[in-house]
Coordinates of C-alpha atoms in Angstrom, one line a residue:
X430 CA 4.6 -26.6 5.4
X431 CA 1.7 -24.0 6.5
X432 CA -1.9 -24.3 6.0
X433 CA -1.9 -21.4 3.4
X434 CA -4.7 -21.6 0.5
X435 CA -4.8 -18.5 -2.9
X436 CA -8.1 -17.2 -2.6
X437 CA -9.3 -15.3 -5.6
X438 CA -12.3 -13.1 -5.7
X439 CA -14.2 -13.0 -8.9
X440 CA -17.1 -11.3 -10.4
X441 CA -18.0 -10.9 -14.0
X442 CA -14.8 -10.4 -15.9
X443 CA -13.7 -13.9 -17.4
X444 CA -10.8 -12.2 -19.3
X445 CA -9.0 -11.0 -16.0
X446 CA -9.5 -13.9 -14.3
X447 CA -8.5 -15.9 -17.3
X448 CA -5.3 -13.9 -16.8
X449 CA -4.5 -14.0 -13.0
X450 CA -5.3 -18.0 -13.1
X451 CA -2.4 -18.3 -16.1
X452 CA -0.4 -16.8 -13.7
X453 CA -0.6 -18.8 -10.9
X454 CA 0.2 -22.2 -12.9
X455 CA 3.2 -20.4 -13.8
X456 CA 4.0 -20.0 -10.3
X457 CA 6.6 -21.7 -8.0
X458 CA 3.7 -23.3 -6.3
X459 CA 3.5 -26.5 -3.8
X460 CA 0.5 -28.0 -2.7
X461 CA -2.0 -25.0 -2.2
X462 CA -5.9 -25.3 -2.3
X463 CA -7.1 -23.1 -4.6
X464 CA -10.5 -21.1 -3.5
X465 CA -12.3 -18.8 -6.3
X466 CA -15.1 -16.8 -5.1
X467 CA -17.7 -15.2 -7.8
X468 CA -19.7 -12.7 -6.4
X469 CA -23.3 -13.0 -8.3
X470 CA -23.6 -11.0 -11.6
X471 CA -26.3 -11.2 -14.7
X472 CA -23.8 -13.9 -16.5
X473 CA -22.8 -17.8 -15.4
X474 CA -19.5 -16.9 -17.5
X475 CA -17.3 -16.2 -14.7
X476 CA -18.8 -19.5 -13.0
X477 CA -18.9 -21.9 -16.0
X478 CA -14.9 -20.8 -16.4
X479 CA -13.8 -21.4 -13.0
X480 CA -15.6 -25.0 -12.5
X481 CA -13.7 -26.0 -16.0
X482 CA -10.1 -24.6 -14.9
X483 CA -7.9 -27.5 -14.3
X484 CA -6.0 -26.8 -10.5
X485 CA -2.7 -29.1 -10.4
X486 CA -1.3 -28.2 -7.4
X487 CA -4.0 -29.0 -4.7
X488 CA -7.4 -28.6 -4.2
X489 CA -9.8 -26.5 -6.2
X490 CA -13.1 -25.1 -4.5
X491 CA -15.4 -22.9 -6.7
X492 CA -17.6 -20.6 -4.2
X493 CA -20.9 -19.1 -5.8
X494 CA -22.9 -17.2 -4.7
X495 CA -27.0 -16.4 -4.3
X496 CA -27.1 -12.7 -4.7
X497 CA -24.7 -10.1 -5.2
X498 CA -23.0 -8.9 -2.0
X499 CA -20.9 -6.0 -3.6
X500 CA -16.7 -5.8 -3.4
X501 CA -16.4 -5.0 0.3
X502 CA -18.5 -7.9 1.7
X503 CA -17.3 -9.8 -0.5
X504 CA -13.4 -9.3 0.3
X505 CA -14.0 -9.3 3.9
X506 CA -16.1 -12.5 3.4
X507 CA -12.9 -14.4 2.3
X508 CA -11.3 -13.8 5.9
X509 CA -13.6 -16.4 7.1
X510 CA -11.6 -18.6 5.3
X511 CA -9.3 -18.4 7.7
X512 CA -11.1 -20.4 10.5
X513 CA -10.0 -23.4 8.3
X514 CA -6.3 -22.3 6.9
X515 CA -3.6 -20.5 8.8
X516 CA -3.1 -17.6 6.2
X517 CA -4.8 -16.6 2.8
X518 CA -3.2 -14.9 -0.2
X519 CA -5.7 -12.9 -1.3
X520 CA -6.0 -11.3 -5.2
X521 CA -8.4 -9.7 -6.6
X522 CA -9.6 -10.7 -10.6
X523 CA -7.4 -8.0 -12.2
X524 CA -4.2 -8.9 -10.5
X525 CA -1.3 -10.6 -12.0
X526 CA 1.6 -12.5 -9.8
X527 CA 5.1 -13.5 -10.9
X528 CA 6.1 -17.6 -10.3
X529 CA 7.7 -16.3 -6.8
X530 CA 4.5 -14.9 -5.5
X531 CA 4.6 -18.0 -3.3
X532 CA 7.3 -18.8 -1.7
X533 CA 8.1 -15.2 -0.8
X534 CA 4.0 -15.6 0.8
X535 CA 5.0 -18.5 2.9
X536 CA 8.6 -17.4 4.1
X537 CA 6.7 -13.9 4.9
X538 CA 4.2 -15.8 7.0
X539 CA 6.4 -17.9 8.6
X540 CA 8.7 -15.0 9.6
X541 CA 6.1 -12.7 10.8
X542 CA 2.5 -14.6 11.6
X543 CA 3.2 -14.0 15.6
X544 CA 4.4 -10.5 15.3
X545 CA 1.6 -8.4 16.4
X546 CA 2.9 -5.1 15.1
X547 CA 2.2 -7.1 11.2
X548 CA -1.7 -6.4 9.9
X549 CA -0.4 -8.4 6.7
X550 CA 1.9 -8.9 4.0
X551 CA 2.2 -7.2 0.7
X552 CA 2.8 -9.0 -2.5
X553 CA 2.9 -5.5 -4.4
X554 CA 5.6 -3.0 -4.1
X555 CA 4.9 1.0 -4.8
X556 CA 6.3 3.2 -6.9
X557 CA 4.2 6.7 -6.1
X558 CA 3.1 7.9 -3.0
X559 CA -0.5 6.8 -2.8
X560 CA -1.7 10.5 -1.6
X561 CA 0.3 12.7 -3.5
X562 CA 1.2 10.8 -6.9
X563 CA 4.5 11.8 -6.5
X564 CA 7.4 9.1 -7.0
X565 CA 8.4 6.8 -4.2
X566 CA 11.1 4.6 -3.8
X567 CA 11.8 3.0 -0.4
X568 CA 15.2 3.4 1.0
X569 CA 16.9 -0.2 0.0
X570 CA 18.8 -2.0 2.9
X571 CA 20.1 -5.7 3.5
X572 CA 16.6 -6.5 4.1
X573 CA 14.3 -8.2 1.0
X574 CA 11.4 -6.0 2.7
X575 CA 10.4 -2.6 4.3
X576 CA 7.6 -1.9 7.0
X577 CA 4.5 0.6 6.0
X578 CA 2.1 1.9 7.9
X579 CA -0.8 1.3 4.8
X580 CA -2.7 -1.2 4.2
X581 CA -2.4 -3.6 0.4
X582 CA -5.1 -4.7 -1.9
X583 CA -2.8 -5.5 -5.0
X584 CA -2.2 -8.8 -3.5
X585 CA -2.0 -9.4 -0.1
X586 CA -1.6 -12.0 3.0
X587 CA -3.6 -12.2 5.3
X588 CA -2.6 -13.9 9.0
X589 CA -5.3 -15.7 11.1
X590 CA -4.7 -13.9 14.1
X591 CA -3.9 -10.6 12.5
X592 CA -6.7 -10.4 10.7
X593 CA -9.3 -11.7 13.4
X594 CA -8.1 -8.4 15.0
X595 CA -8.7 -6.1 12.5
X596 CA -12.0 -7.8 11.9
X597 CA -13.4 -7.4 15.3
X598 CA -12.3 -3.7 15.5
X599 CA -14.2 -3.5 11.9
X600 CA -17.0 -4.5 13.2
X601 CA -16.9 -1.9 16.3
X602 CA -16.2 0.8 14.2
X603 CA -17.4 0.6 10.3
X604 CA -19.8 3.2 11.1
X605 CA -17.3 5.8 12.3
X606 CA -16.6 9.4 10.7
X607 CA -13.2 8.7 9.7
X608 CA -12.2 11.6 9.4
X609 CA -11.4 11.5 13.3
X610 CA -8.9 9.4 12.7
X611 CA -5.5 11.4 12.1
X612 CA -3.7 10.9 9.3
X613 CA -6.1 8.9 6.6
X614 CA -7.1 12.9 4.8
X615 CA -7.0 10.8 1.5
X616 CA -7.9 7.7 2.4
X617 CA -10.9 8.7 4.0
X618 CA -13.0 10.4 1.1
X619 CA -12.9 6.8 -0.5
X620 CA -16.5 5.1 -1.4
X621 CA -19.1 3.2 0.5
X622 CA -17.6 0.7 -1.1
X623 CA -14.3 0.3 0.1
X624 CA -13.2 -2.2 2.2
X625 CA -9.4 -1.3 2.2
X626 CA -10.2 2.4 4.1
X627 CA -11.1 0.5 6.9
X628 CA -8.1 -1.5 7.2
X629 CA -5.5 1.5 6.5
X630 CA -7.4 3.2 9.4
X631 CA -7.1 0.2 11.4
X632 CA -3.4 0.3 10.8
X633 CA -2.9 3.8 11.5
X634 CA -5.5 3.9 14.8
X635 CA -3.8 0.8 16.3
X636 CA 0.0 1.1 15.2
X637 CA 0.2 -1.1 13.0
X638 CA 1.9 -1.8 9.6
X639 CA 2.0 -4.0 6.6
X640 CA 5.3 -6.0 5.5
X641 CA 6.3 -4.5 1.8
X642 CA 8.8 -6.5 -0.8
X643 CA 11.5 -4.0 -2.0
X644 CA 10.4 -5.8 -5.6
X645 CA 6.9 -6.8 -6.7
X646 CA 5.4 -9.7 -6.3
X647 CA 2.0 -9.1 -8.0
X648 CA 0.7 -5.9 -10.4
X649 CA -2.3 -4.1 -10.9
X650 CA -3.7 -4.0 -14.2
X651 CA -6.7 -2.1 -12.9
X652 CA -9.5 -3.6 -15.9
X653 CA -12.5 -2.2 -17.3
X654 CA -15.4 -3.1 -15.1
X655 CA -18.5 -2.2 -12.5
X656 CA -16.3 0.9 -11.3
X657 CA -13.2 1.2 -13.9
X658 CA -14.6 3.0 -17.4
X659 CA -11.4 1.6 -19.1
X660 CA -8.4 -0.6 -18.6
X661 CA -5.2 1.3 -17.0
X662 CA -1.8 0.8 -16.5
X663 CA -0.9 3.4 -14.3
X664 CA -0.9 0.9 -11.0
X665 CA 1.8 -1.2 -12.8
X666 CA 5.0 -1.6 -11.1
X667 CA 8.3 -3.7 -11.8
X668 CA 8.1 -7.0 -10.7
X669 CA 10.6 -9.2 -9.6
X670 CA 10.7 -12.4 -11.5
X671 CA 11.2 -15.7 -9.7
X672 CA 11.8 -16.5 -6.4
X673 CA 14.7 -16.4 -4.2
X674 CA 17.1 -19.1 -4.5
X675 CA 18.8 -18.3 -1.0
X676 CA 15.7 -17.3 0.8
X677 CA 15.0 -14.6 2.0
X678 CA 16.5 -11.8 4.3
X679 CA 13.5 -10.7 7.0
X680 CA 13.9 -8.2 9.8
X681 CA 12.5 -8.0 13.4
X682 CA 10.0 -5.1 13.4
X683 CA 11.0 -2.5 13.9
X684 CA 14.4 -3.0 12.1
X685 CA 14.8 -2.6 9.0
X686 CA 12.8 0.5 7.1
X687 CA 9.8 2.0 8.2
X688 CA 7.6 4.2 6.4
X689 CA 4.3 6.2 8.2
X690 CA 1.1 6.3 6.5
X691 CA 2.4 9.2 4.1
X692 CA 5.7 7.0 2.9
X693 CA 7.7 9.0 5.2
X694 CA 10.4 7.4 6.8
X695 CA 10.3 7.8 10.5
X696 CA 14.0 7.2 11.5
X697 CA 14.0 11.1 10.3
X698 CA 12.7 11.7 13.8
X699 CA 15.5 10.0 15.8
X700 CA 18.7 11.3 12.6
X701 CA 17.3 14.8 13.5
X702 CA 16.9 14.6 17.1
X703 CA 13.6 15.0 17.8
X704 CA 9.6 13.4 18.2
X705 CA 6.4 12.8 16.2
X706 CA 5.1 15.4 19.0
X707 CA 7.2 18.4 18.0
X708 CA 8.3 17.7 13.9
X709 CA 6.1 17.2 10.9
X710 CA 8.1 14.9 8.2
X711 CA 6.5 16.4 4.9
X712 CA 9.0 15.3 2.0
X713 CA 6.9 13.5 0.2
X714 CA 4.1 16.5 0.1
X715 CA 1.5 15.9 1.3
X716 CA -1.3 17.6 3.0
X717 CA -0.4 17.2 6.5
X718 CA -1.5 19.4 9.6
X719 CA 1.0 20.7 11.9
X720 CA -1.0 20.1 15.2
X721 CA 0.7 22.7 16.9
X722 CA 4.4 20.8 16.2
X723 CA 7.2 23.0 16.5
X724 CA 9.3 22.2 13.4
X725 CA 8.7 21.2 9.9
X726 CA 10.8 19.4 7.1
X727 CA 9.3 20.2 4.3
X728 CA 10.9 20.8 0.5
X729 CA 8.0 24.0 0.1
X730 CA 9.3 27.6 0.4
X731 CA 7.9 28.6 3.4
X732 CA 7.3 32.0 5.9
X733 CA 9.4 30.4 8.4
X734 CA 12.8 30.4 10.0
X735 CA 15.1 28.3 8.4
X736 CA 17.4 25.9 11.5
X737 CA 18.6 23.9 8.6
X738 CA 18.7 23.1 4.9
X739 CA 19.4 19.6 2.6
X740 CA 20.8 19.5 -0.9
X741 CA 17.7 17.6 -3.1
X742 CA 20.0 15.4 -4.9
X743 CA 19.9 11.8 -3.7
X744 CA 17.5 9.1 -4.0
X745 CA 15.4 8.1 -1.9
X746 CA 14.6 11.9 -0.6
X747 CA 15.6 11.1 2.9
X748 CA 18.9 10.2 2.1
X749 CA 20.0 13.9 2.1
X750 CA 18.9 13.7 5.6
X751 CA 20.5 10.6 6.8
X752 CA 24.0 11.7 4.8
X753 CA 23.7 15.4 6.4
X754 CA 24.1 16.4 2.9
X755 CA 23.9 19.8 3.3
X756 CA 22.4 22.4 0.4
X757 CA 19.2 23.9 -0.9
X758 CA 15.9 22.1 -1.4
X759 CA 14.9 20.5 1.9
X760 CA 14.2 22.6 4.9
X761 CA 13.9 22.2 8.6
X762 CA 11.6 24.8 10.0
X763 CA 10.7 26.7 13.1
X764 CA 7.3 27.2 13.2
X765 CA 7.1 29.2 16.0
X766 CA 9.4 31.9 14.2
X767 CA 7.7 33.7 11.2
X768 CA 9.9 35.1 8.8
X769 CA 9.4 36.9 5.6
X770 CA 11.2 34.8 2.6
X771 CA 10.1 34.1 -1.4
X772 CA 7.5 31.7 -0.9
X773 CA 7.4 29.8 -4.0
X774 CA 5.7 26.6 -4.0
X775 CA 7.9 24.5 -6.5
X776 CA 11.7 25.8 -7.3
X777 CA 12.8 24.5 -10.5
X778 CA 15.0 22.5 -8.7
X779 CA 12.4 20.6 -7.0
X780 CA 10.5 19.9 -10.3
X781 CA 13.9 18.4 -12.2
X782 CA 14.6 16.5 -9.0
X783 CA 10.8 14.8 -8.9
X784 CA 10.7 13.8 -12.4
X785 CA 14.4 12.7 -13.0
X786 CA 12.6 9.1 -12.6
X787 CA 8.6 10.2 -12.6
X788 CA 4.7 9.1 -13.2
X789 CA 2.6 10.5 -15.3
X790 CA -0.4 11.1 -11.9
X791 CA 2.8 12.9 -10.8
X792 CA 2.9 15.2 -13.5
X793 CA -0.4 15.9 -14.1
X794 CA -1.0 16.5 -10.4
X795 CA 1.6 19.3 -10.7
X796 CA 0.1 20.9 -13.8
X797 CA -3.4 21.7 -12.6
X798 CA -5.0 18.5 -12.9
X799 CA -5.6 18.0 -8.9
X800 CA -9.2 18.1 -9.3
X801 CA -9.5 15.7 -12.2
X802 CA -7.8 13.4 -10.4
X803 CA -8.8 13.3 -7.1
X804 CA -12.4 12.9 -9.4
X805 CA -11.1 10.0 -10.9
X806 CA -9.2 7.9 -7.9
X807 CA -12.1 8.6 -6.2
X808 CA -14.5 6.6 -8.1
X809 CA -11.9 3.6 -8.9
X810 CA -11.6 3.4 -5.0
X811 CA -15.0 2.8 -4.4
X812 CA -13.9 -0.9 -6.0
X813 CA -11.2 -1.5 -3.1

């Protein structure tokens, strides 16, 4: 068995962490120290809690401490951890996990701990693009897991070597602009605060990605607290419950699925016959510059010439794509060839398509309410 100890990072909510440590003793669990770190706050709640929860499965350390060092020295505090285990799982107070949180953690590990494409493991699956709000569903294959190129806070592993790496570049670049880093346009507007920009740009700059279960491990009940004005629900997702009683099915990076950092799927490029130098992947809409690229597939009405067009009727999007299924709503664009067409932003079709299976930060992003939300993302970020 692997030297892998839970690590959960507290600060002044007893209720939460009342709730993630009910959790874990319902868990599938072998012998795993248990590490709870409380930032400092104005109460000895949190603490007096944590010393009197009973640990059965291994050791329990309590870490306190002096003053308050704020989320995102406190998260990247935990990494040293790993000088004395070979992995961490790493949740945050407001996170939940189902009894297979564990043994998916170790097989992960154990599969993919010496891969250096792998930043980390995910214990949380999404279902909405985190830039857009729009629905995503990963393309499902043999595979228990899929490859993305964004870093996880909803639950996470992290690797000794992987994350010494991302540490070291941290500390080269935590005071760079950036925006100079392509591709992180949303990421990037996030709070002082945030640890978890840093690693998505980290992820991006160096090429690599995070492993991501096909079915959640862990949830987001995203409390009331320093930078939250009220409990949500919107970062739930569906959560697989129990382990696996065959193990596990893992592939070799970079089989399997892989999704860039705007949840497209990047074996578009090679179905289509072309590069990330000369096509833009936009199905997912986002906000992506076209870099002087020569084509676009895009599912906006645009003033371009039209090579090709996809039917928008399968799920996931890119499926149209991979099964050539030929139609209206998806379009393959020459850029270099203006043409004069009906440029409406959202067909009907589009909007019945998006929202046969939808989110409510989906909806609400489509009817005017960009603004509001980018307002209010921003400032629950800032915790990350």
């Amino acid at each position: 068995m692997k030297n892998i100890a839970i690590v959960v990072v507290a600060y002044n909510r007893v209720t939460s962490l009342n709730r993630l440590l009910n959790s874990l003793l319902q868990a599938d669990v072998e012998d795993a120290p248990l590490i709870i770190s409380i930032d400092k706050s104005n109460t000895d709640t949190v603490e007096r809690f944590a010393n009197n929860f009973i640990w059965p499965f291994g050791e329990k350390k309590v870490i306190t401490h002096d003053k308050n060092l704020g989320l995102r020295t406190h998260i990247l505090s935990v990494g040293d951890w790993l000088d004395m285990y070979d992995a961490i799982i790493v949740l945050e107070d407001d996170i939940v996990v189902t009894p297979g949180f564990y043994r998916y953690a170790v097989s992960a590990y154990s599969y993919y701990h010496k891969d250096k494409n792998i930043a980390g493991i995910s214990l949380y699956n999404y279902q909405f693009n985190y830039q857009t709000f729009e629905p995503f569903e990963a393309l499902k294959t043999e595979y228990d897991v899929y490859f993305m190129q964004i870093a996880m806070s909803w639950g996470q592993v992290w690797m000794r070597d992987s994350w010494k790496q991302f540490y070291e570049w941290y500390k080269k670049n935590c005071h760079i602009q950036l925006e100079n880093i392509v591709d992180i346009y949303c990421f990037k507007d996030w709070g002082e605060k945030s640890w978890l920009k840093y690693h998505i740009a980290y992820c991006i700059e160096q090429n690599k990605y995070f492993v991501y279960p096909y079915f959640s491990y862990s949830t987001n009940c995203a409390d009331k607290g320093t930078h939250i004005a009220s409990n949500l629900s919107v970062f739930h997702t569906s959560l697989k419950w129990g382990g696996s009683k065959y193990g596990y099915k893992f592939p070799i990076f970079p089989n399997g699925v892989v999704y860039d950092s705007y949840n497209e799927n990047v074996s578009l490029y090679k179905i289509l016959n072309m590069s990330s130098e000369n096509l833009v992947l936009d199905l997912c809409d986002n906000t992506k510059r076209f870099d002087g690229r020569h084509y676009l597939l895009t599912v906006k009405k645009m003033n371009f010439h039209i090579i090709k067009k996809f039917a928008l009727e399968f799920r996931p999007i890119e499926l149209n794509i991979i099964m050539n299924n030929w139609g209206e709503g998806i379009y393959l664009y020459d850029l270099s060839l203006p043409e004069k067409m009906n440029k409406e932003s959202v067909t009907l079709q589009t909007v019945l398509y998006r929202y046969r299976i939808h989110s409510i930060l989906a909806i609400l992003h489509k009817i005017g309410f960009k603004s509001l939300l980018a307002s209010f993302l921003h400032k629950l970020h800032r915790c990350f």
